[in-house]
Structures are given as C-alpha cells and as structure tokens.
mmCIF file of N, CA, C and O in Angstrom:
data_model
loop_
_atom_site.group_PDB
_atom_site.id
_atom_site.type_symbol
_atom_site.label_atom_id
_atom_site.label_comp_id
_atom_site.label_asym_id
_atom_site.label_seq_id
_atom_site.Cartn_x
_atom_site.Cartn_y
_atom_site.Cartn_z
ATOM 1 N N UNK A 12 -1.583 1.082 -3.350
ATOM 2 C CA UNK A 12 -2.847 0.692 -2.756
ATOM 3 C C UNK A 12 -2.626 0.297 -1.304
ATOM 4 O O UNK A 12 -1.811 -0.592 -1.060
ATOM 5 N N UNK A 13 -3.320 0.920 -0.282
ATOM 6 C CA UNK A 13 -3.376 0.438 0.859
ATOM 7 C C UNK A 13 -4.827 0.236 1.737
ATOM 8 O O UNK A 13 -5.590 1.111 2.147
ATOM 9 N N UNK A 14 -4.897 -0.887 1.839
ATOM 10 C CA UNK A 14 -6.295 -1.535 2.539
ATOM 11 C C UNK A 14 -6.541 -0.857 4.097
ATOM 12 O O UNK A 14 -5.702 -1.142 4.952
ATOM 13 N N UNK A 15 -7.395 -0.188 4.377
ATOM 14 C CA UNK A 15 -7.809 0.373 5.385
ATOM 15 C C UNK A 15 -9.167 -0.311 5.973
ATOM 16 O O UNK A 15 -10.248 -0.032 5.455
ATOM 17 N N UNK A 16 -9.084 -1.182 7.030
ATOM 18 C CA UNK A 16 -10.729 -1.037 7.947
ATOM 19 C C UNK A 16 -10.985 -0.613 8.332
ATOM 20 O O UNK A 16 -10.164 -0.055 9.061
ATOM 21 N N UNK A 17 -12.473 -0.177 8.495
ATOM 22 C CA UNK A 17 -13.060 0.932 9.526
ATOM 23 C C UNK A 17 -13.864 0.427 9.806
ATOM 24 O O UNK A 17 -14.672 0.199 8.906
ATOM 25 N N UNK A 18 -14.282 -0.223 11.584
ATOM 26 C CA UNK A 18 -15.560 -0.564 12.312
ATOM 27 C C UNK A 18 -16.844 0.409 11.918
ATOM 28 O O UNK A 18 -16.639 1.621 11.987
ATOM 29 N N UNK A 19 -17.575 0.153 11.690
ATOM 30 C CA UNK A 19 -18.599 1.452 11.327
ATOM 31 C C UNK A 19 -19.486 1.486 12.659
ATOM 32 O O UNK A 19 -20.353 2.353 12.775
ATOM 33 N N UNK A 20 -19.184 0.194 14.023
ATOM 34 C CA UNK A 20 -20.031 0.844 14.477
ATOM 35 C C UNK A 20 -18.985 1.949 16.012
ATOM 36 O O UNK A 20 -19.366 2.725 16.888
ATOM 37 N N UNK A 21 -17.081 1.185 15.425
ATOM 38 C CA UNK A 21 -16.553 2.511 16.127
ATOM 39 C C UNK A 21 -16.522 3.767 15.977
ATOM 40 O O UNK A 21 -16.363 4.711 16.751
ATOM 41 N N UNK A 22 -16.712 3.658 14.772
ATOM 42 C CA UNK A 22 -16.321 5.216 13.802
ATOM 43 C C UNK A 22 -17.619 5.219 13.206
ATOM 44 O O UNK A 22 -17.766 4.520 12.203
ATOM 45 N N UNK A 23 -18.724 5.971 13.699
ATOM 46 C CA UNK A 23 -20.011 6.147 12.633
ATOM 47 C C UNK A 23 -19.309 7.001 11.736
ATOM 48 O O UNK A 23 -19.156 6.710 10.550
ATOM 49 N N UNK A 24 -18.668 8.547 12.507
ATOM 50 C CA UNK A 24 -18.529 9.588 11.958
ATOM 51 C C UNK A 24 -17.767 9.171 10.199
ATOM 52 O O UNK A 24 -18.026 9.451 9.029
ATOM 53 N N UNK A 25 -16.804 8.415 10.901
ATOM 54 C CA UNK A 25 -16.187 7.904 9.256
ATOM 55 C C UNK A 25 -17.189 7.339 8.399
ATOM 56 O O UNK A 25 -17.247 7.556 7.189
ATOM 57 N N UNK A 26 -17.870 6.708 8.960
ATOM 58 C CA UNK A 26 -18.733 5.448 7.979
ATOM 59 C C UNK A 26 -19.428 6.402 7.467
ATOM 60 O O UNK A 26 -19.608 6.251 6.258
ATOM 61 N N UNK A 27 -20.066 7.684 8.086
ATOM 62 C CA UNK A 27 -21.520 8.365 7.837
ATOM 63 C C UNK A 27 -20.775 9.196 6.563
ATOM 64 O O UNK A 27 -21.171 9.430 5.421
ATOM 65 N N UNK A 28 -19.641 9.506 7.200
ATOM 66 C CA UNK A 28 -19.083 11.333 6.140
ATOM 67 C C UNK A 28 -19.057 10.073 4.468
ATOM 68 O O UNK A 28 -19.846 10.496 3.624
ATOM 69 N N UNK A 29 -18.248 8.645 3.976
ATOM 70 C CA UNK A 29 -18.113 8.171 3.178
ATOM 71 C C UNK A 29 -19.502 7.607 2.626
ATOM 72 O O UNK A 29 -19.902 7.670 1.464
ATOM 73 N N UNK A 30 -20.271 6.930 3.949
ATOM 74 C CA UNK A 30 -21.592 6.619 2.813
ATOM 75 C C UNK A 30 -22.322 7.488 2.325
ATOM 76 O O UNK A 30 -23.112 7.112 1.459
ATOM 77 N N UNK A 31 -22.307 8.860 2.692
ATOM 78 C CA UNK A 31 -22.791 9.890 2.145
ATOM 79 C C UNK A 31 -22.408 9.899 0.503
ATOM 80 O O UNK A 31 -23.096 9.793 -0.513
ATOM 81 N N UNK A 32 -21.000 10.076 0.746
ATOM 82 C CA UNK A 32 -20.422 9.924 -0.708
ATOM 83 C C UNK A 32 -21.042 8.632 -1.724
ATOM 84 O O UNK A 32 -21.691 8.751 -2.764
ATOM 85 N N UNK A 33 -20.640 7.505 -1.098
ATOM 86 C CA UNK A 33 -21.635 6.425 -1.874
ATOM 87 C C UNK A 33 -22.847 6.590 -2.172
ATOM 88 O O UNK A 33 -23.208 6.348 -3.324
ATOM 89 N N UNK A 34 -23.359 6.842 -1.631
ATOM 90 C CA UNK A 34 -25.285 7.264 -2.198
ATOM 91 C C UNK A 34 -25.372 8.209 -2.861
ATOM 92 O O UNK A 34 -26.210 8.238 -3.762
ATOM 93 N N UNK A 35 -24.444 9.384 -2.591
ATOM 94 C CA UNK A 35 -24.473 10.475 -3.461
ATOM 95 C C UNK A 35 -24.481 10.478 -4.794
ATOM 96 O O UNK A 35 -25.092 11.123 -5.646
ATOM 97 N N UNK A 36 -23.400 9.332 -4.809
ATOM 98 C CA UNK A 36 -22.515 8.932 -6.309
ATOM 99 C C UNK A 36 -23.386 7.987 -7.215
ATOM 100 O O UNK A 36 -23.823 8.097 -8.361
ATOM 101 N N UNK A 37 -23.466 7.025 -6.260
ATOM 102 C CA UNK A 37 -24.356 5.603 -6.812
ATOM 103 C C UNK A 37 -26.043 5.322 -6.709
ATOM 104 O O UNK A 37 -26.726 4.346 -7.018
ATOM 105 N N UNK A 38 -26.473 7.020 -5.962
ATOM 106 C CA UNK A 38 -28.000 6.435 -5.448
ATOM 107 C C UNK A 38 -28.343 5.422 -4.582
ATOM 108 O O UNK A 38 -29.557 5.318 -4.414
ATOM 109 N N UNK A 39 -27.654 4.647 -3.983
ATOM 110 C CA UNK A 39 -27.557 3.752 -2.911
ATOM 111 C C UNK A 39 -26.339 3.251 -2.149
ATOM 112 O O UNK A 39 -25.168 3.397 -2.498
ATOM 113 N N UNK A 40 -26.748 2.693 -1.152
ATOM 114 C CA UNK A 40 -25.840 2.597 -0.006
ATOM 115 C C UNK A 40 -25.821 1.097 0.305
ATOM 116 O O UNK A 40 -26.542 0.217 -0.166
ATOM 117 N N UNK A 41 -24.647 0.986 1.370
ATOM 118 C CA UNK A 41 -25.094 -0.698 1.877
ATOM 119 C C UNK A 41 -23.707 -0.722 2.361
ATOM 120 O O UNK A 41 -22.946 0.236 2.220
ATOM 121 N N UNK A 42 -23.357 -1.922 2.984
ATOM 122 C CA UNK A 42 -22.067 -2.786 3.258
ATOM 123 C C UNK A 42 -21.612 -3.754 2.575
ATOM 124 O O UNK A 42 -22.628 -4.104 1.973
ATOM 125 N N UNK A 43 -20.503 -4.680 2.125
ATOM 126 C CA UNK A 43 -19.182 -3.788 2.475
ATOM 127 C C UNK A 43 -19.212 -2.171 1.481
ATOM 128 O O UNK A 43 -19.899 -1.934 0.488
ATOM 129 N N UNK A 44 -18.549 -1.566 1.947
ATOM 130 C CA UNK A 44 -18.461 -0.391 1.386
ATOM 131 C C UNK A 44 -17.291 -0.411 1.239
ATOM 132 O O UNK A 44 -16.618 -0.991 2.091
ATOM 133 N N UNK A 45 -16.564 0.300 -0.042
ATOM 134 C CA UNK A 45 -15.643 0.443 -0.870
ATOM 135 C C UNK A 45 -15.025 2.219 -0.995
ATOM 136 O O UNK A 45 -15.951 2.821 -1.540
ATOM 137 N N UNK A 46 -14.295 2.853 -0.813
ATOM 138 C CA UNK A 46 -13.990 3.797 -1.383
ATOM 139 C C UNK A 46 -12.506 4.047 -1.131
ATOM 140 O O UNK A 46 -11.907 4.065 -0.056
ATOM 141 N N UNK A 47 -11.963 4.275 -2.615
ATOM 142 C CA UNK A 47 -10.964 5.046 -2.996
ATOM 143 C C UNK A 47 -10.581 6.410 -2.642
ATOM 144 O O UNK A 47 -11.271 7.271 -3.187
ATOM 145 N N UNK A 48 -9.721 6.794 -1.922
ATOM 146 C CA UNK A 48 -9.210 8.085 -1.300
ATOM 147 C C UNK A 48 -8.205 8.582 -1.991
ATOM 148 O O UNK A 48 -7.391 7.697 -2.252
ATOM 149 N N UNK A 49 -7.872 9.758 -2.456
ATOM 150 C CA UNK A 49 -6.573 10.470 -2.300
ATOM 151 C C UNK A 49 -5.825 10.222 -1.163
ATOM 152 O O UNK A 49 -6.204 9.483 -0.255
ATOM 153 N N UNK A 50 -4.319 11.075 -1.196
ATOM 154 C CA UNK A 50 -3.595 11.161 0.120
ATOM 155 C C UNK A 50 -3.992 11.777 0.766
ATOM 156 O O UNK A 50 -3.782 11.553 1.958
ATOM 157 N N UNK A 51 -4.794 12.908 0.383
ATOM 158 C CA UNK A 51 -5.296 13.980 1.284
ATOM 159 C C UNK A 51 -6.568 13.483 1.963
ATOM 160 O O UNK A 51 -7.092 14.180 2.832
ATOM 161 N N UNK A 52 -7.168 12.123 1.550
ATOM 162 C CA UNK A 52 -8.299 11.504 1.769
ATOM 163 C C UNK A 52 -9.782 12.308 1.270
ATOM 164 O O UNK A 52 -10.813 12.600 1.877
ATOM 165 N N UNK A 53 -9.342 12.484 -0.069
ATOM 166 C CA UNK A 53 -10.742 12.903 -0.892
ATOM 167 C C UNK A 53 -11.304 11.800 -1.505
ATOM 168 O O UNK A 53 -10.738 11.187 -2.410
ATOM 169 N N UNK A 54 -12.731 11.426 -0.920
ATOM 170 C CA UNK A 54 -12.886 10.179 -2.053
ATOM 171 C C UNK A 54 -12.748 10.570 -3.772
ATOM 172 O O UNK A 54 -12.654 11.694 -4.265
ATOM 173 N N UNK A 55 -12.766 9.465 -4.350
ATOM 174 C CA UNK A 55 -12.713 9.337 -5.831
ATOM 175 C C UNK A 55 -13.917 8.873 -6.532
ATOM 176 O O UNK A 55 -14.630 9.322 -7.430
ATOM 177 N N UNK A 56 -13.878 7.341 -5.478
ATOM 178 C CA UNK A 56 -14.885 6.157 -5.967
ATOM 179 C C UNK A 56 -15.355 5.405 -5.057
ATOM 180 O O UNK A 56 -14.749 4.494 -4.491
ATOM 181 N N UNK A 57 -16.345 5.718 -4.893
ATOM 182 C CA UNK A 57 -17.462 4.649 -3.843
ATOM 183 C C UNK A 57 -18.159 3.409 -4.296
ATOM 184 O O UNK A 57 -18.160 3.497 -5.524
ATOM 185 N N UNK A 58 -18.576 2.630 -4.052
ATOM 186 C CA UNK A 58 -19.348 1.130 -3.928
ATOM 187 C C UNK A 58 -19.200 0.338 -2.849
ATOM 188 O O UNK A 58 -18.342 0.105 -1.997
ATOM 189 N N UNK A 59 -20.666 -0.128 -3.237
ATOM 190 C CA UNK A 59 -20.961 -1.449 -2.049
ATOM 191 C C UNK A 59 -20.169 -2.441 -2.326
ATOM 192 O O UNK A 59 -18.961 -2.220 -2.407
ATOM 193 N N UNK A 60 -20.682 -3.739 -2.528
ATOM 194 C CA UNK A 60 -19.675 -4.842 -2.883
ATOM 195 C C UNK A 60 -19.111 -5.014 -4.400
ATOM 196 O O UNK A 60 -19.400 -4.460 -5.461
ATOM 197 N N UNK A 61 -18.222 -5.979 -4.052
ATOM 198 C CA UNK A 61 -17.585 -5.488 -5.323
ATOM 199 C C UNK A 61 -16.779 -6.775 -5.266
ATOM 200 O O UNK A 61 -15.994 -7.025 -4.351
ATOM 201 N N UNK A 62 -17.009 -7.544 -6.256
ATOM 202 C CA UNK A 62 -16.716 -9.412 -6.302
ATOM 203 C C UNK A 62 -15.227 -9.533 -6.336
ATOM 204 O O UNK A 62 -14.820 -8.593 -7.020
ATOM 205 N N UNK A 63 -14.678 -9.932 -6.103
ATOM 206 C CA UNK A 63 -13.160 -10.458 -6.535
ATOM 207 C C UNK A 63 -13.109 -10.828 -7.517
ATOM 208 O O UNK A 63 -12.089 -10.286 -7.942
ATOM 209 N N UNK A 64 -13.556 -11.510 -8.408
ATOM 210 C CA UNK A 64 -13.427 -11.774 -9.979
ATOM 211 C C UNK A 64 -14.720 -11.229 -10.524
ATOM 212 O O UNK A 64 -15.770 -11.246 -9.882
ATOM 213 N N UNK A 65 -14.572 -10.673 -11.923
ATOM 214 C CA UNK A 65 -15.468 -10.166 -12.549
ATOM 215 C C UNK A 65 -16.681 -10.882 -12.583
ATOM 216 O O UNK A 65 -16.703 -12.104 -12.733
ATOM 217 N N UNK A 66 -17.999 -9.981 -12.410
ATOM 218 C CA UNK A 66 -19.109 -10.866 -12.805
ATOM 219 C C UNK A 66 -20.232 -10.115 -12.974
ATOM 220 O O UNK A 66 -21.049 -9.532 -12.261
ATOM 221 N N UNK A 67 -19.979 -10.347 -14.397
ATOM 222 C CA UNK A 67 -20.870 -8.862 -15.326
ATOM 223 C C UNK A 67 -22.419 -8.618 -14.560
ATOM 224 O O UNK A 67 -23.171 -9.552 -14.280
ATOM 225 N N UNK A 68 -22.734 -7.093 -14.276
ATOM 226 C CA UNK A 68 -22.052 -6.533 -15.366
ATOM 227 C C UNK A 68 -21.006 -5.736 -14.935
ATOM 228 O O UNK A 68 -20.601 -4.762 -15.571
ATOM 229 N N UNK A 69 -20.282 -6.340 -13.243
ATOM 230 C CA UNK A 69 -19.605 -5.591 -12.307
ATOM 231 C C UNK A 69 -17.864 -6.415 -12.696
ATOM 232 O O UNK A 69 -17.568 -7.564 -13.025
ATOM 233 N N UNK A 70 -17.110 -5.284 -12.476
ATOM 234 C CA UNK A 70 -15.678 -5.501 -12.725
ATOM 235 C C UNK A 70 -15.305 -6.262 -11.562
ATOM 236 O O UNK A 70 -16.291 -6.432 -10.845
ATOM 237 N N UNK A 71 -14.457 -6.684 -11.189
ATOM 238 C CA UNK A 71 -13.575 -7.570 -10.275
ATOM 239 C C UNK A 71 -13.027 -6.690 -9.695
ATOM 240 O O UNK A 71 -12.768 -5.665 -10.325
ATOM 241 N N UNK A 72 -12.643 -6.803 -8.194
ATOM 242 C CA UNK A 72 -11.820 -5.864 -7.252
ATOM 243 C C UNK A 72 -10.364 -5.829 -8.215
ATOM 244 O O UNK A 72 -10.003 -4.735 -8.649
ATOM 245 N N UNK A 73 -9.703 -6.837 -8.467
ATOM 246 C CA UNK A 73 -8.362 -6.678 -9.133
ATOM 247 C C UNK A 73 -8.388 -5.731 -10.615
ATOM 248 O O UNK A 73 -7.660 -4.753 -10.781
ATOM 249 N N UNK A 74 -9.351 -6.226 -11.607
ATOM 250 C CA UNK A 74 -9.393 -5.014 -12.442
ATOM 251 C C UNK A 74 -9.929 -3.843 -12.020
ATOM 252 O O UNK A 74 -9.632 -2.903 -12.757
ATOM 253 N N UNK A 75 -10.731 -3.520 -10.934
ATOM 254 C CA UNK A 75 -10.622 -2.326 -10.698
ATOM 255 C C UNK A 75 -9.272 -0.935 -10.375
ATOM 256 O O UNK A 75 -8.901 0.167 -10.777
ATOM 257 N N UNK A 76 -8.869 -2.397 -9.000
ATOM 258 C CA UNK A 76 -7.486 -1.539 -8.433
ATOM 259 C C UNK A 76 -6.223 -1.570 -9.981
ATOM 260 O O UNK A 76 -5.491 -0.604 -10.193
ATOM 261 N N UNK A 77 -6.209 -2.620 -10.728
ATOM 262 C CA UNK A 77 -5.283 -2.347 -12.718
ATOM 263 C C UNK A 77 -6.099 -0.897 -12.843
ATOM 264 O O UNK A 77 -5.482 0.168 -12.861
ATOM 265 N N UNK A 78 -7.201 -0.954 -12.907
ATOM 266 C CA UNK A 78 -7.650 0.242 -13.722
ATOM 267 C C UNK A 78 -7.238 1.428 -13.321
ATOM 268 O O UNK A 78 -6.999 2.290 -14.168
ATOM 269 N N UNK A 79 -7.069 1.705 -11.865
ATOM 270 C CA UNK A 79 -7.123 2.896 -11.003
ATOM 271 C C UNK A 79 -5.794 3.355 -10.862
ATOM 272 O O UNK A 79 -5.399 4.520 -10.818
ATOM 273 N N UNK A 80 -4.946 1.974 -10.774
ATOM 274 C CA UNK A 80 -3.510 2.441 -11.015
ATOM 275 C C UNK A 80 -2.940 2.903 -12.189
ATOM 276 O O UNK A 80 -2.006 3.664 -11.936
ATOM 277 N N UNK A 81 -3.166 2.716 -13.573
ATOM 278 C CA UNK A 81 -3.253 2.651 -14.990
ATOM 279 C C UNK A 81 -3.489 4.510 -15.117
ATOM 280 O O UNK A 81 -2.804 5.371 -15.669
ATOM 281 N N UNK A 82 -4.522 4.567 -14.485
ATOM 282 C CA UNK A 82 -5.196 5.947 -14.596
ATOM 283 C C UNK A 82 -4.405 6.964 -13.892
ATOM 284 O O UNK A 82 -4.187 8.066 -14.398
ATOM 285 N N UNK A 83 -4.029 6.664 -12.890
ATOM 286 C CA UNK A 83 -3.573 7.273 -11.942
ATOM 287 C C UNK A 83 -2.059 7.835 -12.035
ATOM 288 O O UNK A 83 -1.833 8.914 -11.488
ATOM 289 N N UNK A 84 -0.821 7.035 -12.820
ATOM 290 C CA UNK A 84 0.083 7.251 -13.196
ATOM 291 C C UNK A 84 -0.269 8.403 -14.666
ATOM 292 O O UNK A 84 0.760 9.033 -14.913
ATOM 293 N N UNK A 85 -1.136 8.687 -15.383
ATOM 294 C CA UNK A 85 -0.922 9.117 -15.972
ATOM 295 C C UNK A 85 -2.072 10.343 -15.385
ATOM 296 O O UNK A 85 -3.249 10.313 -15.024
ATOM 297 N N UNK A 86 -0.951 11.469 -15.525
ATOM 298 C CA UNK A 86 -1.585 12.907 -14.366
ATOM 299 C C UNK A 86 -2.980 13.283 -15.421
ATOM 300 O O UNK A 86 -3.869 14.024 -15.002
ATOM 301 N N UNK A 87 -3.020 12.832 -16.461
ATOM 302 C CA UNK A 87 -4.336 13.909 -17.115
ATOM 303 C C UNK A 87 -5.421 12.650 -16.909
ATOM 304 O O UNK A 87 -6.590 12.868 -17.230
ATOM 305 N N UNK A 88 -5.181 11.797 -16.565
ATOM 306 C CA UNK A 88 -6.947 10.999 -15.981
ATOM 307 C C UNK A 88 -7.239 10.638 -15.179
ATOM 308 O O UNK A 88 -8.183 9.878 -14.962
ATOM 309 N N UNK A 89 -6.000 11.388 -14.035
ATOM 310 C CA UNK A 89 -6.851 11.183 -12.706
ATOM 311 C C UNK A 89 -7.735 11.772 -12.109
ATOM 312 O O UNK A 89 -7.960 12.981 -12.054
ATOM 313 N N UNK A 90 -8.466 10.589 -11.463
ATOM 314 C CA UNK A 90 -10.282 10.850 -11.614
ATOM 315 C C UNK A 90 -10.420 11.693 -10.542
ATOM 316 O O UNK A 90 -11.551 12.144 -10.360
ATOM 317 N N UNK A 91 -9.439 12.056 -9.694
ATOM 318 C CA UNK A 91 -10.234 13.297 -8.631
ATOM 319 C C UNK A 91 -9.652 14.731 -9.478
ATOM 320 O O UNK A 91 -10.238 15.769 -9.172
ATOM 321 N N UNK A 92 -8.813 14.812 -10.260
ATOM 322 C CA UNK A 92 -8.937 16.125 -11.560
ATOM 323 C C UNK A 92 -10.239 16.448 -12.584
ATOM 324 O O UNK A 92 -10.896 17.390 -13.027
ATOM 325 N N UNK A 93 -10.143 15.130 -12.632
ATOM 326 C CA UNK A 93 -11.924 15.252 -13.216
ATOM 327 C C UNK A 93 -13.368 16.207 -12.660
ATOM 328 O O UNK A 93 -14.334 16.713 -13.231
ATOM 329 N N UNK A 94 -12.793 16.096 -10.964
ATOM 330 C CA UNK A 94 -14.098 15.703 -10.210
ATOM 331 C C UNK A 94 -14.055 17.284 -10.006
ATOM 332 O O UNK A 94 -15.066 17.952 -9.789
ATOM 333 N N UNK A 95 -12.845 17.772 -10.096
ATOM 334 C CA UNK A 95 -12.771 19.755 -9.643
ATOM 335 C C UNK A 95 -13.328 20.209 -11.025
ATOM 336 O O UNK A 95 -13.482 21.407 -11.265
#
C-alpha cells in the first residue's frame, strides 16, 4: 500500500479522469476521494470518505486496505481480473 496526494485543484486532469471513475462506480462523487490503483494505475475501487474505524454500514479504512491485501495475494480474486 502506498498513500498518494493529489491537489485537485493542481491536477484537475487527475482528479477529473478518477472522479469519473467514482461516480461511474458509486453514482456519486465528492471529497476526500479514495481510489485504489494497480501498478499500471488502473483503478479498482473508488469512494468518497471512508472512516478510519468501522461505522456501519461503511467498513473502516484499515479493514478495507486487510481486505484488499487478503484478495490481492491470492491471483484468482483480484478485483481488477474481475473487472476484464
């Protein structure tokens, strides 16, 4: 896992090409914005905020990033194989 910021109002182009993806995915948009990349930088998983500890009916940033790693080591459920 590596934490990346992006100014959205240095980089629209970044902010615009990913919230696309978020609304696409989720039907809505907003800040902070969240998304999971490949290496190749394909998103996976988009969201707005996203609590640090669970608080239903939304998962916690830490069980998310358990979940994603969990998934991710094992090659048949990773979620951008899914997505082709």
């Amino acid at each position: 896992f590596v934490n990346i910021k992006v100014d959205r109002e240095e980089r629209p182009d970044v902010d615009r090409l990913y919230m696309s993806f978020v609304q696409a995915t989720t039907g809505q948009g907003g800040w902070p914005m969240n998304i999971f990349l490949t290496s190749d930088l394909k998103p996976i998983f988009g969201a707005t905020y996203i609590p640090a500890k669970p608080m239903p009916p939304q998962q916690g940033f830490g069980t998310l990033i358990r979940d994603f790693g969990r998934r991710w080591a094992n090659v048949q459920e990773r979620p951008h194989l899914k997505a082709q």
